[in-house]
Every structure is written in structure tokens, then in C-alpha cells.
Amino acid sequence: MRATAKQAAFARAIVAGLNPSEAYKAAGYSTAKMKPASVAVEAQKVLKNPNVSLMVRDGLNSAATAAVWSRVEAVKRLEAVNWKCLEEIKASDNVSKAALDGFMSSMSALNGLTNVREEVVRDEQARYGYMTNGELWEDPTAEFVPPLLPSSDIRGDVDA
């Protein structure tokens, strides 16, 4: 048996992020004379319908796939900006504010998108001499190299 138009609208509303009661109302079910508890009960009945639950599962899976694709594309574009800014910084004796800002902003965004902020902080502490109390141990002979992660590390393609 196929889903009704209201059931399909309900499933789309759930996938869009509404809770079951909101989705029930948004799908066009009559709720004018119903108490909120009754709406919730009826919404759960619709949600448990096999056709509806299948549409919700498929919709959520599609949304998750689209979100991952978007994050992968965002990481690729940010990596390109990051490398272009780094090349400009390396090639210039007088670093432009735009290149430095672009590098730092893209680095921050990459760290956020890839959930490596804490890992980067631990890595910087280990590599660049930050002591556990947060003070910087300065080694005048050490060259500072910002922590850049290869794209394979960012996506998790490489075993640690």
C-alpha cells in the first residue's frame, strides 16, 4: 500500500527537522479540536506506519549523504585557499595581511570542519614546545611550521 499525500508530507517534515507533532500539523492533518497530547499520539501512529518510517529513513539517509558530500567539498575548497595563501606567504618577503588572514581563517575553518581542533592543539603542544601549563617554551633555533594536515589525514583515509 502506498503512502498518502499527507503521510508523504509528514515524512518530508520529519526529514526537514520538525518534531512529530509539528510534522503532523505541517502535513495538513486536522488538529484544531485536539489537545497537544492527542496530536503527539496521532503523530507517533503516523511515524510508525511502515510506509512513512521507510520514507523518513530514506530521506534522512539522503540528507546525511548530501551533508557529507558538502563537507568534503568545503574541505577541498578550503584546502585550496589555504595552500594558495601559504604559497603567497612563502613567496613574499613582506607578507600581506590578506594572505595571512586567509591562511589563518582557512586553517581555522578546516580544523572546525574536520573536528581536529583538540588534536591540533595537542600536536602543537608536542611539536612546538608548549608546556602543559600553557606557557611557550621558546627554542630560538626551531623554525615554526604551522600544522597543516594532508587531505588524506583530514578525511581519515590514512591509518594513524
C-alpha atoms as an extended CHARMM CRD file, in Angstrom:
* protein
*
       160  EXT
         1         1  MET       CA              0.0000000000        0.0000000000        0.0000000000  PROA      1               0.0000000000
         2         2  ARG       CA              1.3390000000        3.4230000000       -0.9470000000  PROA      2               0.0000000000
         3         3  ALA       CA              1.6370000000        6.3860000000        1.3780000000  PROA      3               0.0000000000
         4         4  THR       CA             -0.9790000000        9.1040000000        1.1970000000  PROA      4               0.0000000000
         5         5  ALA       CA             -0.1140000000       12.6900000000        0.3120000000  PROA      5               0.0000000000
         6         6  LYS       CA             -0.3740000000       13.6600000000        3.9890000000  PROA      6               0.0000000000
         7         7  GLN       CA              1.8910000000       10.8030000000        5.0320000000  PROA      7               0.0000000000
         8         8  ALA       CA              4.4700000000       11.8380000000        2.4310000000  PROA      8               0.0000000000
         9         9  ALA       CA              4.2470000000       15.4560000000        3.6190000000  PROA      9               0.0000000000
        10        10  PHE       CA              4.6520000000       14.2440000000        7.2130000000  PROA      10              0.0000000000
        11        11  ALA       CA              7.7730000000       12.2490000000        6.2890000000  PROA      11              0.0000000000
        12        12  ARG       CA              9.2860000000       15.2460000000        4.4480000000  PROA      12              0.0000000000
        13        13  ALA       CA              8.5990000000       17.4450000000        7.5010000000  PROA      13              0.0000000000
        14        14  ILE       CA             10.3450000000       14.9570000000        9.8030000000  PROA      14              0.0000000000
        15        15  VAL       CA             13.3500000000       14.8300000000        7.4690000000  PROA      15              0.0000000000
        16        16  ALA       CA             13.3690000000       18.6400000000        7.4210000000  PROA      16              0.0000000000
        17        17  GLY       CA             13.7970000000       18.6260000000       11.2030000000  PROA      17              0.0000000000
        18        18  LEU       CA             10.3200000000       19.0710000000       12.6480000000  PROA      18              0.0000000000
        19        19  ASN       CA              9.2890000000       17.0110000000       15.6350000000  PROA      19              0.0000000000
        20        20  PRO       CA              6.4320000000       14.5350000000       15.0530000000  PROA      20              0.0000000000
        21        21  SER       CA              3.7000000000       16.8350000000       16.4160000000  PROA      21              0.0000000000
        22        22  GLU       CA              4.8980000000       19.7480000000       14.2770000000  PROA      22              0.0000000000
        23        23  ALA       CA              5.2060000000       17.4750000000       11.2560000000  PROA      23              0.0000000000
        24        24  TYR       CA              1.6790000000       16.1820000000       11.8380000000  PROA      24              0.0000000000
        25        25  LYS       CA              0.3070000000       19.7230000000       11.7670000000  PROA      25              0.0000000000
        26        26  ALA       CA              2.5150000000       20.7800000000        8.8290000000  PROA      26              0.0000000000
        27        27  ALA       CA              1.3190000000       17.7850000000        6.7940000000  PROA      27              0.0000000000
        28        28  GLY       CA             -2.2370000000       19.1050000000        6.9740000000  PROA      28              0.0000000000
        29        29  TYR       CA             -3.7780000000       16.7560000000        9.4860000000  PROA      29              0.0000000000
        30        30  SER       CA             -6.7350000000       18.3370000000       11.3030000000  PROA      30              0.0000000000
        31        31  THR       CA             -5.6670000000       19.2760000000       14.8240000000  PROA      31              0.0000000000
        32        32  ALA       CA             -7.9920000000       22.2000000000       15.6370000000  PROA      32              0.0000000000
        33        33  LYS       CA            -10.0050000000       20.3040000000       18.2390000000  PROA      33              0.0000000000
        34        34  MET       CA             -7.1550000000       18.1610000000       19.5350000000  PROA      34              0.0000000000
        35        35  LYS       CA             -5.1290000000       18.5600000000       22.7230000000  PROA      35              0.0000000000
        36        36  PRO       CA             -1.3290000000       18.5880000000       22.3080000000  PROA      36              0.0000000000
        37        37  ALA       CA             -1.0990000000       15.1190000000       23.8830000000  PROA      37              0.0000000000
        38        38  SER       CA             -3.5790000000       13.7540000000       21.3320000000  PROA      38              0.0000000000
        39        39  VAL       CA             -1.6220000000       15.3280000000       18.4770000000  PROA      39              0.0000000000
        40        40  ALA       CA              1.5290000000       13.6700000000       19.8030000000  PROA      40              0.0000000000
        41        41  VAL       CA             -0.1750000000       10.2590000000       19.9880000000  PROA      41              0.0000000000
        42        42  GLU       CA             -1.5640000000       10.5360000000       16.4510000000  PROA      42              0.0000000000
        43        43  ALA       CA              1.7970000000       11.7920000000       15.1390000000  PROA      43              0.0000000000
        44        44  GLN       CA              3.5220000000        8.7270000000       16.6150000000  PROA      44              0.0000000000
        45        45  LYS       CA              0.9790000000        6.4720000000       14.9110000000  PROA      45              0.0000000000
        46        46  VAL       CA              1.7940000000        8.0870000000       11.5490000000  PROA      46              0.0000000000
        47        47  LEU       CA              5.5210000000        7.8440000000       12.2470000000  PROA      47              0.0000000000
        48        48  LYS       CA              5.2170000000        4.1140000000       12.9990000000  PROA      48              0.0000000000
        49        49  ASN       CA              3.4270000000        3.4510000000        9.7050000000  PROA      49              0.0000000000
        50        50  PRO       CA              5.8270000000        1.2420000000        7.6810000000  PROA      50              0.0000000000
        51        51  ASN       CA              5.4970000000        3.3870000000        4.5340000000  PROA      51              0.0000000000
        52        52  VAL       CA              6.1680000000        6.5750000000        6.4750000000  PROA      52              0.0000000000
        53        53  SER       CA              9.0550000000        5.1730000000        8.5100000000  PROA      53              0.0000000000
        54        54  LEU       CA             10.6630000000        3.9360000000        5.2860000000  PROA      54              0.0000000000
        55        55  MET       CA             10.3230000000        7.3810000000        3.6700000000  PROA      55              0.0000000000
        56        56  VAL       CA             11.7700000000        9.0310000000        6.7960000000  PROA      56              0.0000000000
        57        57  ARG       CA             14.7160000000        6.5970000000        6.9030000000  PROA      57              0.0000000000
        58        58  ASP       CA             15.4400000000        7.0650000000        3.2030000000  PROA      58              0.0000000000
        59        59  GLY       CA             15.1160000000       10.8420000000        3.4970000000  PROA      59              0.0000000000
        60        60  LEU       CA             17.4420000000       11.0120000000        6.4940000000  PROA      60              0.0000000000
        61        61  ASN       CA             19.9890000000        8.7820000000        4.7440000000  PROA      61              0.0000000000
        62        62  SER       CA             19.8670000000       11.0130000000        1.6490000000  PROA      62              0.0000000000
        63        63  ALA       CA             20.2620000000       14.1310000000        3.7890000000  PROA      63              0.0000000000
        64        64  ALA       CA             23.2360000000       12.6020000000        5.6200000000  PROA      64              0.0000000000
        65        65  THR       CA             24.8890000000       11.6600000000        2.3220000000  PROA      65              0.0000000000
        66        66  ALA       CA             24.3450000000       15.1730000000        0.9810000000  PROA      66              0.0000000000
        67        67  ALA       CA             25.7920000000       16.7080000000        4.1550000000  PROA      67              0.0000000000
        68        68  VAL       CA             28.9210000000       14.5490000000        3.9520000000  PROA      68              0.0000000000
        69        69  TRP       CA             29.3830000000       15.4590000000        0.2990000000  PROA      69              0.0000000000
        70        70  SER       CA             29.0170000000       19.1360000000        1.1660000000  PROA      70              0.0000000000
        71        71  ARG       CA             31.6080000000       18.8530000000        3.9360000000  PROA      71              0.0000000000
        72        72  VAL       CA             34.0470000000       17.0530000000        1.6300000000  PROA      72              0.0000000000
        73        73  GLU       CA             33.6240000000       19.7590000000       -0.9980000000  PROA      73              0.0000000000
        74        74  ALA       CA             34.0220000000       22.5020000000        1.6190000000  PROA      74              0.0000000000
        75        75  VAL       CA             37.2340000000       20.8990000000        2.8860000000  PROA      75              0.0000000000
        76        76  LYS       CA             38.6210000000       20.6570000000       -0.6590000000  PROA      76              0.0000000000
        77        77  ARG       CA             37.8930000000       24.3200000000       -1.3670000000  PROA      77              0.0000000000
        78        78  LEU       CA             39.3030000000       25.4660000000        1.9720000000  PROA      78              0.0000000000
        79        79  GLU       CA             42.4380000000       23.4060000000        1.3640000000  PROA      79              0.0000000000
        80        80  ALA       CA             42.8950000000       25.1580000000       -1.9710000000  PROA      80              0.0000000000
        81        81  VAL       CA             42.5440000000       28.5910000000       -0.3390000000  PROA      81              0.0000000000
        82        82  ASN       CA             44.8570000000       27.5560000000        2.4670000000  PROA      82              0.0000000000
        83        83  TRP       CA             47.6010000000       26.3660000000        0.1140000000  PROA      83              0.0000000000
        84        84  LYS       CA             47.2960000000       29.4410000000       -2.1240000000  PROA      84              0.0000000000
        85        85  CYS       CA             47.6680000000       31.7420000000        0.8780000000  PROA      85              0.0000000000
        86        86  LEU       CA             50.5920000000       29.6900000000        2.2010000000  PROA      86              0.0000000000
        87        87  GLU       CA             52.3560000000       29.8730000000       -1.1760000000  PROA      87              0.0000000000
        88        88  GLU       CA             51.8900000000       33.6510000000       -1.2090000000  PROA      88              0.0000000000
        89        89  ILE       CA             53.2630000000       33.8910000000        2.3250000000  PROA      89              0.0000000000
        90        90  LYS       CA             56.3010000000       31.7610000000        1.4260000000  PROA      90              0.0000000000
        91        91  ALA       CA             56.9980000000       33.7120000000       -1.7700000000  PROA      91              0.0000000000
        92        92  SER       CA             56.8930000000       37.1440000000       -0.1920000000  PROA      92              0.0000000000
        93        93  ASP       CA             59.4120000000       38.9670000000        1.9530000000  PROA      93              0.0000000000
        94        94  ASN       CA             56.6180000000       41.2960000000        3.0530000000  PROA      94              0.0000000000
        95        95  VAL       CA             53.6120000000       39.1340000000        3.9750000000  PROA      95              0.0000000000
        96        96  SER       CA             50.2910000000       40.7000000000        3.0560000000  PROA      96              0.0000000000
        97        97  LYS       CA             47.5920000000       40.9330000000        5.6950000000  PROA      97              0.0000000000
        98        98  ALA       CA             45.1130000000       39.3820000000        3.2360000000  PROA      98              0.0000000000
        99        99  ALA       CA             47.2950000000       36.2890000000        2.7170000000  PROA      99              0.0000000000
       100       100  LEU       CA             47.8910000000       35.8740000000        6.4390000000  PROA      100             0.0000000000
       101       101  ASP       CA             44.2030000000       36.4000000000        7.2740000000  PROA      101             0.0000000000
       102       102  GLY       CA             43.1970000000       33.9870000000        4.5150000000  PROA      102             0.0000000000
       103       103  PHE       CA             45.6240000000       31.3800000000        5.7570000000  PROA      103             0.0000000000
       104       104  MET       CA             44.5470000000       31.6740000000        9.3800000000  PROA      104             0.0000000000
       105       105  SER       CA             40.8120000000       31.7780000000        8.5520000000  PROA      105             0.0000000000
       106       106  SER       CA             41.0140000000       28.7850000000        6.2270000000  PROA      106             0.0000000000
       107       107  MET       CA             43.0630000000       26.8730000000        8.7870000000  PROA      107             0.0000000000
       108       108  SER       CA             40.5020000000       27.5920000000       11.4930000000  PROA      108             0.0000000000
       109       109  ALA       CA             37.6130000000       26.5890000000        9.2300000000  PROA      109             0.0000000000
       110       110  LEU       CA             39.3900000000       23.3800000000        8.1860000000  PROA      110             0.0000000000
       111       111  ASN       CA             40.0120000000       22.4810000000       11.7950000000  PROA      111             0.0000000000
       112       112  GLY       CA             36.3410000000       23.0770000000       12.5930000000  PROA      112             0.0000000000
       113       113  LEU       CA             35.0150000000       21.1050000000        9.6400000000  PROA      113             0.0000000000
       114       114  THR       CA             37.2760000000       18.1580000000       10.2850000000  PROA      114             0.0000000000
       115       115  ASN       CA             36.8680000000       18.1140000000       14.0830000000  PROA      115             0.0000000000
       116       116  VAL       CA             40.5920000000       18.2570000000       14.7170000000  PROA      116             0.0000000000
       117       117  ARG       CA             40.8190000000       21.3620000000       16.9020000000  PROA      117             0.0000000000
       118       118  GLU       CA             41.7800000000       19.4420000000       20.0440000000  PROA      118             0.0000000000
       119       119  GLU       CA             44.1040000000       17.1650000000       18.0830000000  PROA      119             0.0000000000
       120       120  VAL       CA             45.8530000000       20.1900000000       16.5690000000  PROA      120             0.0000000000
       121       121  VAL       CA             46.2740000000       21.8120000000       19.9720000000  PROA      121             0.0000000000
       122       122  ARG       CA             47.8220000000       18.6260000000       21.3920000000  PROA      122             0.0000000000
       123       123  ASP       CA             50.0060000000       18.3220000000       18.2980000000  PROA      123             0.0000000000
       124       124  GLU       CA             51.1860000000       21.9440000000       18.5670000000  PROA      124             0.0000000000
       125       125  GLN       CA             51.9930000000       21.4360000000       22.2180000000  PROA      125             0.0000000000
       126       126  ALA       CA             54.0710000000       18.3800000000       21.4380000000  PROA      126             0.0000000000
       127       127  ARG       CA             55.7710000000       19.7470000000       18.3150000000  PROA      127             0.0000000000
       128       128  TYR       CA             56.3260000000       23.3900000000       19.1390000000  PROA      128             0.0000000000
       129       129  GLY       CA             57.2090000000       23.3480000000       22.7960000000  PROA      129             0.0000000000
       130       130  TYR       CA             54.0950000000       24.3790000000       24.6590000000  PROA      130             0.0000000000
       131       131  MET       CA             54.4000000000       23.1810000000       28.2010000000  PROA      131             0.0000000000
       132       132  THR       CA             51.4300000000       21.6170000000       29.9830000000  PROA      132             0.0000000000
       133       133  ASN       CA             50.8200000000       24.8400000000       31.9030000000  PROA      133             0.0000000000
       134       134  GLY       CA             50.2530000000       26.6720000000       28.5990000000  PROA      134             0.0000000000
       135       135  GLU       CA             53.4490000000       28.7250000000       28.6190000000  PROA      135             0.0000000000
       136       136  LEU       CA             55.5500000000       28.7320000000       25.4930000000  PROA      136             0.0000000000
       137       137  TRP       CA             58.9890000000       27.2370000000       25.6940000000  PROA      137             0.0000000000
       138       138  GLU       CA             60.9410000000       29.1900000000       23.1360000000  PROA      138             0.0000000000
       139       139  ASP       CA             63.6440000000       27.4800000000       21.1540000000  PROA      139             0.0000000000
       140       140  PRO       CA             65.3780000000       30.1780000000       19.0750000000  PROA      140             0.0000000000
       141       141  THR       CA             66.8050000000       27.5340000000       16.7450000000  PROA      141             0.0000000000
       142       142  ALA       CA             63.4270000000       25.9900000000       15.9140000000  PROA      142             0.0000000000
       143       143  GLU       CA             61.5760000000       27.1150000000       12.8060000000  PROA      143             0.0000000000
       144       144  PHE       CA             57.8260000000       27.4610000000       13.2950000000  PROA      144             0.0000000000
       145       145  VAL       CA             55.8940000000       25.4320000000       10.7510000000  PROA      145             0.0000000000
       146       146  PRO       CA             52.1150000000       25.6810000000       11.0590000000  PROA      146             0.0000000000
       147       147  PRO       CA             50.3740000000       22.3470000000       11.4790000000  PROA      147             0.0000000000
       148       148  LEU       CA             48.9990000000       21.5010000000        8.0440000000  PROA      148             0.0000000000
       149       149  LEU       CA             47.2950000000       18.1790000000        7.6120000000  PROA      149             0.0000000000
       150       150  PRO       CA             47.3380000000       16.4240000000        4.2470000000  PROA      150             0.0000000000
       151       151  SER       CA             43.8770000000       15.9630000000        2.7840000000  PROA      151             0.0000000000
       152       152  SER       CA             44.0910000000       12.2070000000        3.3110000000  PROA      152             0.0000000000
       153       153  ASP       CA             44.5960000000       12.7670000000        7.0600000000  PROA      153             0.0000000000
       154       154  ILE       CA             41.6720000000       15.2030000000        7.1790000000  PROA      154             0.0000000000
       155       155  ARG       CA             39.2850000000       12.7430000000        5.5730000000  PROA      155             0.0000000000
       156       156  GLY       CA             40.6060000000        9.8800000000        7.6570000000  PROA      156             0.0000000000
       157       157  ASP       CA             41.8450000000        7.8460000000        4.6740000000  PROA      157             0.0000000000
       158       158  VAL       CA             45.1980000000        7.1390000000        6.3070000000  PROA      158             0.0000000000
       159       159  ASP       CA             45.5950000000        4.8150000000        9.2680000000  PROA      159             0.0000000000
       160       160  ALA       CA             47.1600000000        6.5080000000       12.2500000000  PROA      160             0.0000000000
